[in-house]
Amino acid sequence: VAEKIATKSALALRFDRAIKAARTIRQNAPRALALARVAEALARYDRSEQATEVFVETAQVAAAVKEESVRHVVAGDLVDRLIALGRFRDARMATYLYGDDESRMKALGAIAENQARRGGPNQAVAWINAEIAPEHRSVLIKRVQDGAVQAIQSNLATGGELIR
């Protein structure tokens, strides 16, 4: 019931009520998922500072999920929402919720590709070089290249011209 109240309140732009309802959910995973939905709504309605606070709370609640497979699902939901909002730095931080390096690297690849697709290939390469161990960089750089190519193809398909 609280999950529905949180979601419907967020959609109705009643953010304080949505946050209160989400916080009443007892189990960590459903609470984290509800908080993530509220935070996303806050971000989409130009309440970035409050969204950041709720995303931080979401990550803390998600970290408390004991069962690794459930935490993995919650982490994926959070990372996907952050990518969709273009909050790539926050998405990178959320990847630490994954319990294994393979899942974390897959998520980082999605972040790198999406950042490049949205016009930020140089920023993606910069964080890869600064934050990622040398032995893992090439895989992520390939994802940046894929995202950049997709951006160019999309631009050409919609009538844009290639910048030379």
Short mmCIF file of C-alpha atoms in Angstrom, two decimals:
data_model
loop_
_atom_site.label_atom_id
_atom_site.label_comp_id
_atom_site.label_asym_id
_atom_site.label_seq_id
_atom_site.Cartn_x
_atom_site.Cartn_y
_atom_site.Cartn_z
CA VAL A 1 0.00 0.00 0.00
CA ALA A 2 2.78 2.45 0.92
CA GLU A 3 4.55 1.69 -2.36
CA LYS A 4 1.46 2.72 -4.35
CA ILE A 5 1.00 5.85 -2.24
CA ALA A 6 4.64 6.82 -2.78
CA THR A 7 4.44 6.30 -6.54
CA LYS A 8 1.09 8.01 -7.01
CA SER A 9 2.09 10.91 -4.78
CA ALA A 10 5.31 11.43 -6.75
CA LEU A 11 3.36 11.40 -10.01
CA ALA A 12 0.97 13.96 -8.51
CA LEU A 13 3.98 16.11 -7.55
CA ARG A 14 3.22 15.63 -3.86
CA PHE A 15 6.84 14.87 -3.07
CA ASP A 16 6.78 15.24 0.71
CA ARG A 17 3.93 12.75 0.95
CA ALA A 18 5.71 10.42 -1.50
CA ILE A 19 8.91 10.45 0.56
CA LYS A 20 7.04 9.85 3.81
CA ALA A 21 5.13 6.94 2.30
CA ALA A 22 8.29 5.38 0.85
CA ARG A 23 10.05 5.63 4.20
CA THR A 24 7.28 3.66 5.91
CA ILE A 25 7.99 0.57 3.79
CA ARG A 26 9.59 -1.97 6.13
CA GLN A 27 11.60 -4.12 3.76
CA ASN A 28 14.74 -2.52 2.38
CA ALA A 29 14.44 -3.58 -1.27
CA PRO A 30 10.89 -2.29 -1.85
CA ARG A 31 11.74 0.85 0.16
CA ALA A 32 14.82 1.51 -2.00
CA LEU A 33 12.81 0.98 -5.20
CA ALA A 34 10.09 3.37 -4.03
CA LEU A 35 12.63 5.98 -2.94
CA ALA A 36 14.35 5.71 -6.33
CA ARG A 37 11.05 6.39 -8.12
CA VAL A 38 10.46 9.44 -5.93
CA ALA A 39 14.01 10.71 -6.47
CA GLU A 40 13.63 10.31 -10.22
CA ALA A 41 10.40 12.31 -10.17
CA LEU A 42 12.09 15.02 -8.10
CA ALA A 43 14.95 15.22 -10.60
CA ARG A 44 12.58 15.42 -13.55
CA TYR A 45 10.70 18.31 -11.92
CA ASP A 46 13.80 20.42 -11.35
CA ARG A 47 14.24 19.60 -7.68
CA SER A 48 17.79 18.40 -8.17
CA GLU A 49 19.07 19.09 -4.67
CA GLN A 50 16.24 17.20 -3.01
CA ALA A 51 16.58 14.43 -5.63
CA THR A 52 20.24 14.03 -4.70
CA GLU A 53 19.34 13.67 -1.02
CA VAL A 54 16.75 11.00 -1.81
CA PHE A 55 19.10 9.17 -4.20
CA VAL A 56 21.73 9.07 -1.42
CA GLU A 57 19.12 7.67 0.95
CA THR A 58 18.14 5.15 -1.73
CA ALA A 59 21.73 3.93 -2.03
CA GLN A 60 22.03 3.61 1.75
CA VAL A 61 18.84 1.57 1.95
CA ALA A 62 19.92 -0.54 -1.03
CA ALA A 63 23.27 -1.25 0.63
CA ALA A 64 21.36 -2.67 3.60
CA VAL A 65 19.66 -5.32 1.43
CA LYS A 66 21.22 -8.52 2.71
CA GLU A 67 20.43 -10.92 -0.12
CA GLU A 68 22.95 -10.30 -2.89
CA SER A 69 20.63 -11.20 -5.80
CA VAL A 70 17.97 -8.79 -4.54
CA ARG A 71 20.55 -6.05 -3.93
CA HIS A 72 21.76 -6.65 -7.50
CA VAL A 73 18.25 -5.96 -8.85
CA VAL A 74 17.88 -2.83 -6.71
CA ALA A 75 21.33 -1.59 -7.79
CA GLY A 76 20.41 -2.14 -11.44
CA ASP A 77 17.20 -0.18 -11.03
CA LEU A 78 19.04 2.69 -9.37
CA VAL A 79 21.85 2.78 -11.94
CA ASP A 80 19.34 2.68 -14.82
CA ARG A 81 17.38 5.60 -13.36
CA LEU A 82 20.53 7.65 -12.84
CA ILE A 83 21.69 6.95 -16.41
CA ALA A 84 18.28 7.96 -17.76
CA LEU A 85 18.60 11.27 -15.91
CA GLY A 86 22.12 11.86 -17.21
CA ARG A 87 23.53 11.68 -13.67
CA PHE A 88 26.54 9.67 -14.74
CA ARG A 89 28.77 10.41 -11.73
CA ASP A 90 26.00 9.29 -9.36
CA ALA A 91 25.43 6.19 -11.48
CA ARG A 92 29.13 5.31 -11.23
CA MET A 93 28.96 5.60 -7.44
CA ALA A 94 25.86 3.38 -7.34
CA THR A 95 27.75 0.59 -9.10
CA TYR A 96 29.48 -0.15 -5.79
CA LEU A 97 26.20 -1.69 -4.66
CA TYR A 98 26.88 -4.67 -6.92
CA GLY A 99 28.45 -7.55 -5.10
CA ASP A 100 30.83 -8.55 -7.87
CA ASP A 101 33.26 -6.88 -10.25
CA GLU A 102 31.73 -8.42 -13.37
CA SER A 103 28.33 -6.81 -12.73
CA ARG A 104 29.96 -3.54 -11.77
CA MET A 105 31.98 -3.48 -15.00
CA LYS A 106 28.86 -4.21 -17.07
CA ALA A 107 27.09 -1.29 -15.39
CA LEU A 108 30.11 0.98 -15.91
CA GLY A 109 30.07 0.00 -19.58
CA ALA A 110 26.44 1.05 -19.88
CA ILE A 111 27.25 4.35 -18.16
CA ALA A 112 30.21 5.02 -20.46
CA GLU A 113 28.22 4.21 -23.60
CA ASN A 114 25.25 6.34 -22.60
CA GLN A 115 27.42 9.27 -21.61
CA ALA A 116 29.14 9.14 -25.01
CA ARG A 117 25.79 8.76 -26.79
CA ARG A 118 24.61 11.96 -25.09
CA GLY A 119 27.60 13.95 -26.27
CA GLY A 120 30.04 13.33 -23.46
CA PRO A 121 32.67 10.95 -24.84
CA ASN A 122 35.56 13.09 -23.59
CA GLN A 123 34.13 13.20 -20.07
CA ALA A 124 33.61 9.42 -20.15
CA VAL A 125 37.20 8.79 -21.22
CA ALA A 126 38.42 11.18 -18.50
CA TRP A 127 36.69 9.28 -15.67
CA ILE A 128 37.69 5.94 -17.13
CA ASN A 129 41.34 6.99 -17.14
CA ALA A 130 41.08 8.48 -13.64
CA GLU A 131 38.98 5.84 -11.87
CA ILE A 132 39.38 2.51 -13.64
CA ALA A 133 42.29 0.08 -13.34
CA PRO A 134 44.38 0.00 -16.52
CA GLU A 135 43.53 -3.63 -17.28
CA HIS A 136 39.80 -2.78 -17.51
CA ARG A 137 39.98 0.49 -19.43
CA SER A 138 39.97 -0.90 -22.97
CA VAL A 139 36.58 -2.57 -22.52
CA LEU A 140 35.04 0.67 -21.29
CA ILE A 141 36.75 2.77 -23.98
CA LYS A 142 35.18 0.43 -26.55
CA ARG A 143 31.76 1.17 -25.03
CA VAL A 144 32.50 4.92 -25.30
CA GLN A 145 33.33 4.43 -28.97
CA ASP A 146 30.09 2.49 -29.48
CA GLY A 147 28.09 5.29 -27.86
CA ALA A 148 29.81 7.96 -29.94
CA VAL A 149 29.12 6.04 -33.16
CA GLN A 150 25.46 5.61 -32.16
CA ALA A 151 25.20 9.36 -31.53
CA ILE A 152 26.62 10.12 -34.98
CA GLN A 153 24.32 7.58 -36.65
CA SER A 154 21.31 9.02 -34.84
CA ASN A 155 22.26 12.53 -35.83
CA LEU A 156 22.65 11.56 -39.49
CA ALA A 157 19.39 9.59 -39.48
CA THR A 158 17.47 12.60 -38.18
CA GLY A 159 18.80 14.92 -40.88
CA GLY A 160 21.73 16.33 -38.98
CA GLU A 161 25.00 16.79 -40.71
CA LEU A 162 28.26 15.27 -39.67
CA ILE A 163 30.50 17.85 -38.05
CA ARG A 164 33.93 17.86 -39.66
#
